[in-house]
Each structure stands twice: as structure tokens, then as C-alpha cells.
């Protein structure tokens, strides 16, 4: 009986040259997945004029990840309609579009690349009722979950508040420790690490401080101390939100 040769899997295509694209390229290389890339920009950010059309550069790819700005995804696909013959995937947390399927990695991507175990643990959030994860991004061992497409903007707003807004608050503490008190920001690192560890261990019991105690006197003193600070309203808003929690 004639043996049919086993062909290697088609490479993934990646459109984009930003931070998320760089992380995905690195992750795919760590787990042995082949990648083809396309970008209008050189790695140093300067513009390229000799680049092939994306459908030509990614001709061998069955799946193409559109790792570009949310607002650029639909115009990009409309500008290159030949890409519609491929499975197009975007990684936006909030975008709902008919031109590509969603697979949002629930992770923050910093300037430094991660190790393989960190990447493997990243959950992907897909739209309910669409292509299963194993078909959408074949070869990736990551966990995946689905949410209704209409709920995607709300889900993304929660991610932004939890990840990005908390980062702004920690940066404020680090900056004021150094600028106002002459204390190195690293002095607060154990505090940050313990807050994160407590949240992971028991999110319902992790809150401490005057909100958890119902200490209105301390909260009033804190708000008085923050008069004139740009985060005064943030503190007050958190007090109101906690008081109105279900």
C-alpha cells in the first residue's frame, strides 16, 4: 500500500510589527510553529517601500493573525480582499467585526519577551458559536473560553480597569515614594507582590484597609489629604463604587 506523505502544517501568518506581534512570533518559535510575517514597517519602525502585498507574502498561510490597531483591522481587510480566502483572526479584546474571528489573549504584553510556560498559560477568549480554538489556532496548547460577541466591549472594559488602571495606581505610588519622600520604588515591591498573591489565593478576602473595615473616618482623612491631587476623584469614585456593590 502506497504511503501518503505527511505534509508539515501550514505556517501562521502575522500582520503587524508591534509589541503583541513580537510576542506572538517569539511564542510560536518557542513551540516550533512556523510563521510568515508581513508589515509595512521595518523592525526599527521606519517605512518600507519594497514590501510585497500581504496576500502574496502570506500565500502559504492558512491562518493569518491581524495584530494591528483595532481601528485598522477592517480597513486593512477591505484594502486587501484576497486575504478573505484565509482564516483571519484578530486579537482585540473589544472589536466585534465580520471580517475576522476574535481570539483575545487575556494577558499584558510588556517590553520583555516571556518564557514558553508563561505563553502556554495565557487563556484566549473567543466569540461563542464561532470556530473552536483548536481549529482557529491549531497547534497552540493554550486554554480557551467563549463569551457572547455582544459582551466583548464590556469584557474588555473590565480588563482595562483591572490591568491598566491598577498599573497607573501603582506607578503613582512608586513615583510619589521617590519624588516626595526619597524612598526607592522597590520598597513597595513586596506590597505589590503580596496584593497579587492574595488576589490569586482568595480574591473575595484579599481587600484590606479602610474600605474593608468600613472606616469612614480614615477614608475622609485620605480624601482630605488628596485635595488638589489628580487622583482625588479616583479615590472618591472607588469609595462610592464599593458602597454600591451588589
Coordinates of C-alpha atoms in Angstrom, one line a residue:
X1 CA 0.0 0.0 0.0
X2 CA 1.4 3.4 -1.0
X3 CA 2.1 5.6 1.9
X4 CA 0.8 9.1 1.7
X5 CA 3.4 11.6 2.9
X6 CA 2.6 13.7 5.9
X7 CA 2.9 17.4 5.0
X8 CA 4.1 19.9 7.6
X9 CA 1.4 22.2 8.9
X10 CA 0.9 25.5 7.1
X11 CA 2.7 28.4 8.7
X12 CA 0.8 31.0 10.6
X13 CA 0.8 34.5 9.1
X14 CA 1.2 37.6 11.2
X15 CA 0.4 41.0 10.1
X16 CA 2.0 43.7 12.2
X17 CA 5.3 44.7 13.8
X18 CA 4.3 45.9 17.2
X19 CA 4.7 44.6 20.7
X20 CA 2.0 41.9 20.5
X21 CA 3.2 40.7 17.1
X22 CA 6.7 40.4 18.5
X23 CA 5.4 38.3 21.5
X24 CA 3.4 36.0 19.2
X25 CA 6.4 35.5 16.9
X26 CA 8.5 34.5 19.8
X27 CA 5.9 32.2 21.3
X28 CA 5.4 30.4 18.0
X29 CA 9.1 29.9 17.6
X30 CA 9.4 28.5 21.2
X31 CA 6.8 25.8 20.5
X32 CA 8.0 25.0 17.0
X33 CA 5.3 26.6 14.9
X34 CA 6.3 28.1 11.5
X35 CA 5.5 31.8 10.9
X36 CA 5.4 34.2 8.0
X37 CA 5.2 37.9 8.7
X38 CA 4.1 41.0 6.8
X39 CA 4.4 44.6 7.9
X40 CA 4.7 48.0 6.2
X41 CA 7.4 48.9 8.7
X42 CA 10.9 47.7 9.2
X43 CA 11.9 46.3 12.7
X44 CA 13.3 49.8 13.5
X45 CA 9.9 51.4 12.8
X46 CA 10.9 53.1 9.5
X47 CA 8.7 52.7 6.5
X48 CA 9.3 50.1 3.8
X49 CA 8.6 50.7 0.1
X50 CA 9.8 47.3 -1.3
X51 CA 7.4 45.1 0.6
X52 CA 5.2 42.6 -1.3
X53 CA 1.4 42.7 -1.0
X54 CA 0.2 40.8 2.1
X55 CA -1.7 38.1 0.3
X56 CA 1.5 37.4 -1.7
X57 CA 3.8 37.4 1.3
X58 CA 1.5 35.2 3.2
X59 CA 0.4 32.9 0.3
X60 CA 1.5 29.8 2.1
X61 CA -0.5 30.6 5.3
X62 CA -3.9 29.2 6.1
X63 CA -4.4 31.3 9.2
X64 CA -3.4 35.0 9.4
X65 CA -3.4 36.9 12.7
X66 CA -4.1 40.6 12.2
X67 CA -2.0 42.1 15.1
X68 CA -2.6 45.7 14.2
X69 CA -4.6 48.6 15.7
X70 CA -8.3 47.8 16.2
X71 CA -9.3 50.7 14.0
X72 CA -7.0 49.5 11.2
X73 CA -8.3 45.9 11.0
X74 CA -11.5 46.4 8.9
X75 CA -9.9 48.9 6.5
X76 CA -6.9 46.6 6.1
X77 CA -9.0 43.6 5.1
X78 CA -11.1 45.8 2.8
X79 CA -7.9 47.1 1.2
X80 CA -6.6 43.5 0.6
X81 CA -9.8 41.4 -0.2
X82 CA -7.7 38.5 -1.4
X83 CA -6.9 37.8 2.3
X84 CA -10.6 36.8 2.8
X85 CA -9.7 33.4 1.3
X86 CA -7.7 32.8 4.5
X87 CA -8.9 32.3 8.1
X88 CA -8.4 35.8 9.6
X89 CA -8.0 36.2 13.3
X90 CA -7.8 39.4 15.4
X91 CA -6.6 39.5 19.0
X92 CA -8.6 42.6 20.1
X93 CA -10.5 42.4 23.3
X94 CA -13.2 44.8 22.2
X95 CA -13.6 44.6 18.5
X96 CA -16.7 42.9 17.0
X97 CA -16.4 42.5 13.3
X98 CA -17.5 40.2 10.5
X99 CA -14.1 40.3 8.7
X100 CA -12.1 38.3 11.2
X101 CA -12.7 36.0 14.2
X102 CA -11.7 37.0 17.7
X103 CA -9.1 35.3 19.9
X104 CA -8.2 37.7 22.7
X105 CA -5.2 36.7 24.9
X106 CA -6.0 37.6 28.5
X107 CA -2.5 38.9 29.2
X108 CA -0.5 42.0 29.3
X109 CA 2.5 42.1 26.9
X110 CA 5.4 44.1 28.2
X111 CA 8.7 45.1 26.5
X112 CA 10.4 41.9 27.6
X113 CA 9.6 38.5 26.0
X114 CA 8.3 35.7 28.1
X115 CA 9.2 32.0 28.5
X116 CA 7.2 29.2 26.9
X117 CA 5.4 28.3 30.1
X118 CA 4.1 31.8 30.6
X119 CA 2.8 31.9 27.0
X120 CA 1.2 28.5 27.2
X121 CA -0.8 29.5 30.3
X122 CA -2.4 32.5 28.6
X123 CA -6.2 32.0 28.1
X124 CA -7.8 33.1 24.9
X125 CA -11.3 34.5 24.8
X126 CA -13.3 33.6 21.7
X127 CA -16.8 34.6 20.5
X128 CA -19.4 32.0 21.3
X129 CA -20.7 30.0 18.4
X130 CA -17.7 30.6 16.1
X131 CA -14.8 28.4 15.2
X132 CA -13.4 26.2 18.1
X133 CA -10.0 27.2 19.4
X134 CA -8.3 24.0 18.2
X135 CA -9.3 24.9 14.6
X136 CA -8.9 28.6 14.9
X137 CA -5.3 28.5 16.2
X138 CA -4.3 24.9 15.6
X139 CA -1.1 23.8 17.4
X140 CA -1.5 26.2 20.3
X141 CA -1.8 24.4 23.7
X142 CA -3.5 27.3 25.5
X143 CA -6.7 27.2 27.4
X144 CA -9.7 28.9 25.8
X145 CA -13.1 30.2 26.8
X146 CA -16.0 31.8 24.9
X147 CA -18.2 34.8 25.6
X148 CA -21.1 36.3 23.6
X149 CA -19.7 38.7 20.9
X150 CA -22.0 41.4 22.1
X151 CA -20.4 41.3 25.6
X152 CA -16.9 41.7 24.2
X153 CA -16.7 45.5 24.8
X154 CA -17.8 45.0 28.5
X155 CA -15.3 42.3 29.0
X156 CA -12.5 44.5 27.5
X157 CA -13.5 47.4 29.8
X158 CA -13.1 45.1 32.8
X159 CA -9.6 44.0 31.6
X160 CA -8.5 47.7 31.1
X161 CA -9.7 48.7 34.5
X162 CA -8.1 45.7 36.3
X163 CA -4.8 45.7 34.4
X164 CA -4.1 49.2 33.1
X165 CA -5.8 51.3 35.7
X166 CA -4.2 49.4 38.5
X167 CA -0.8 49.9 36.8
X168 CA -1.4 53.7 36.9
X169 CA -2.2 53.5 40.6
X170 CA 1.0 51.5 41.3
X171 CA 3.0 53.9 39.2
X172 CA 1.6 56.8 41.2
X173 CA 2.7 55.1 44.5
X174 CA 6.2 54.4 43.1
X175 CA 6.6 57.9 41.7
X176 CA 5.5 59.7 44.9
X177 CA 7.6 57.5 47.1
X178 CA 10.7 58.5 45.1
X179 CA 9.8 62.1 44.3
X180 CA 8.1 63.2 47.5
X181 CA 9.6 61.0 50.2
X182 CA 13.0 60.0 48.7
X183 CA 12.2 56.3 49.1
X184 CA 13.1 53.9 46.3
X185 CA 10.1 52.4 44.4
X186 CA 11.5 49.0 45.1
X187 CA 10.4 49.4 48.8
X188 CA 6.8 48.9 47.6
X189 CA 7.5 45.8 45.5
X190 CA 6.8 43.3 48.4
X191 CA 3.5 45.1 48.9
X192 CA 2.6 44.7 45.3
X193 CA 3.7 41.1 45.2
X194 CA 1.6 40.3 48.3
X195 CA -1.5 42.0 46.9
X196 CA -1.2 40.0 43.7
X197 CA -0.6 36.7 45.7
X198 CA -3.6 37.4 48.0
X199 CA -5.9 38.1 45.0
X200 CA -4.8 34.8 43.4
X201 CA -5.3 32.8 46.6
X202 CA -8.6 34.3 47.7
X203 CA -10.0 37.2 45.7
X204 CA -13.0 37.6 47.9
X205 CA -10.9 38.0 51.0
X206 CA -8.0 40.0 49.6
X207 CA -9.3 43.5 50.2
X208 CA -7.8 45.2 53.3
X209 CA -7.7 48.8 54.6
X210 CA -10.4 51.3 55.4
X211 CA -12.8 50.1 52.7
X212 CA -12.8 46.6 54.0
X213 CA -13.1 47.9 57.6
X214 CA -15.8 50.4 56.8
X215 CA -13.6 53.0 58.4
X216 CA -15.2 56.2 57.2
X217 CA -13.0 58.5 59.3
X218 CA -9.8 57.2 57.7
X219 CA -11.4 57.5 54.2
X220 CA -12.4 61.1 54.9
X221 CA -8.8 61.9 56.1
X222 CA -7.4 60.3 53.0
X223 CA -9.7 62.3 50.7
X224 CA -8.7 65.5 52.6
X225 CA -5.0 64.7 52.1
X226 CA -5.6 64.2 48.4
X227 CA -7.3 67.6 47.8
X228 CA -5.7 69.1 44.7
X229 CA -4.2 65.7 43.6
X230 CA -5.4 64.4 40.2
X231 CA -6.4 61.1 41.8
X232 CA -8.7 62.6 44.5
X233 CA -11.7 61.8 42.3
X234 CA -10.4 58.3 41.7
X235 CA -10.3 57.6 45.4
X236 CA -13.8 59.1 45.9
X237 CA -15.1 57.0 43.0
X238 CA -13.8 53.8 44.4
X239 CA -15.4 54.6 47.8
X240 CA -18.8 55.1 46.0
X241 CA -18.4 52.0 43.8
X242 CA -17.6 49.8 46.8
X243 CA -20.5 51.2 48.8
X244 CA -22.9 50.4 45.9
X245 CA -21.5 46.9 45.2
X246 CA -24.2 44.2 44.9

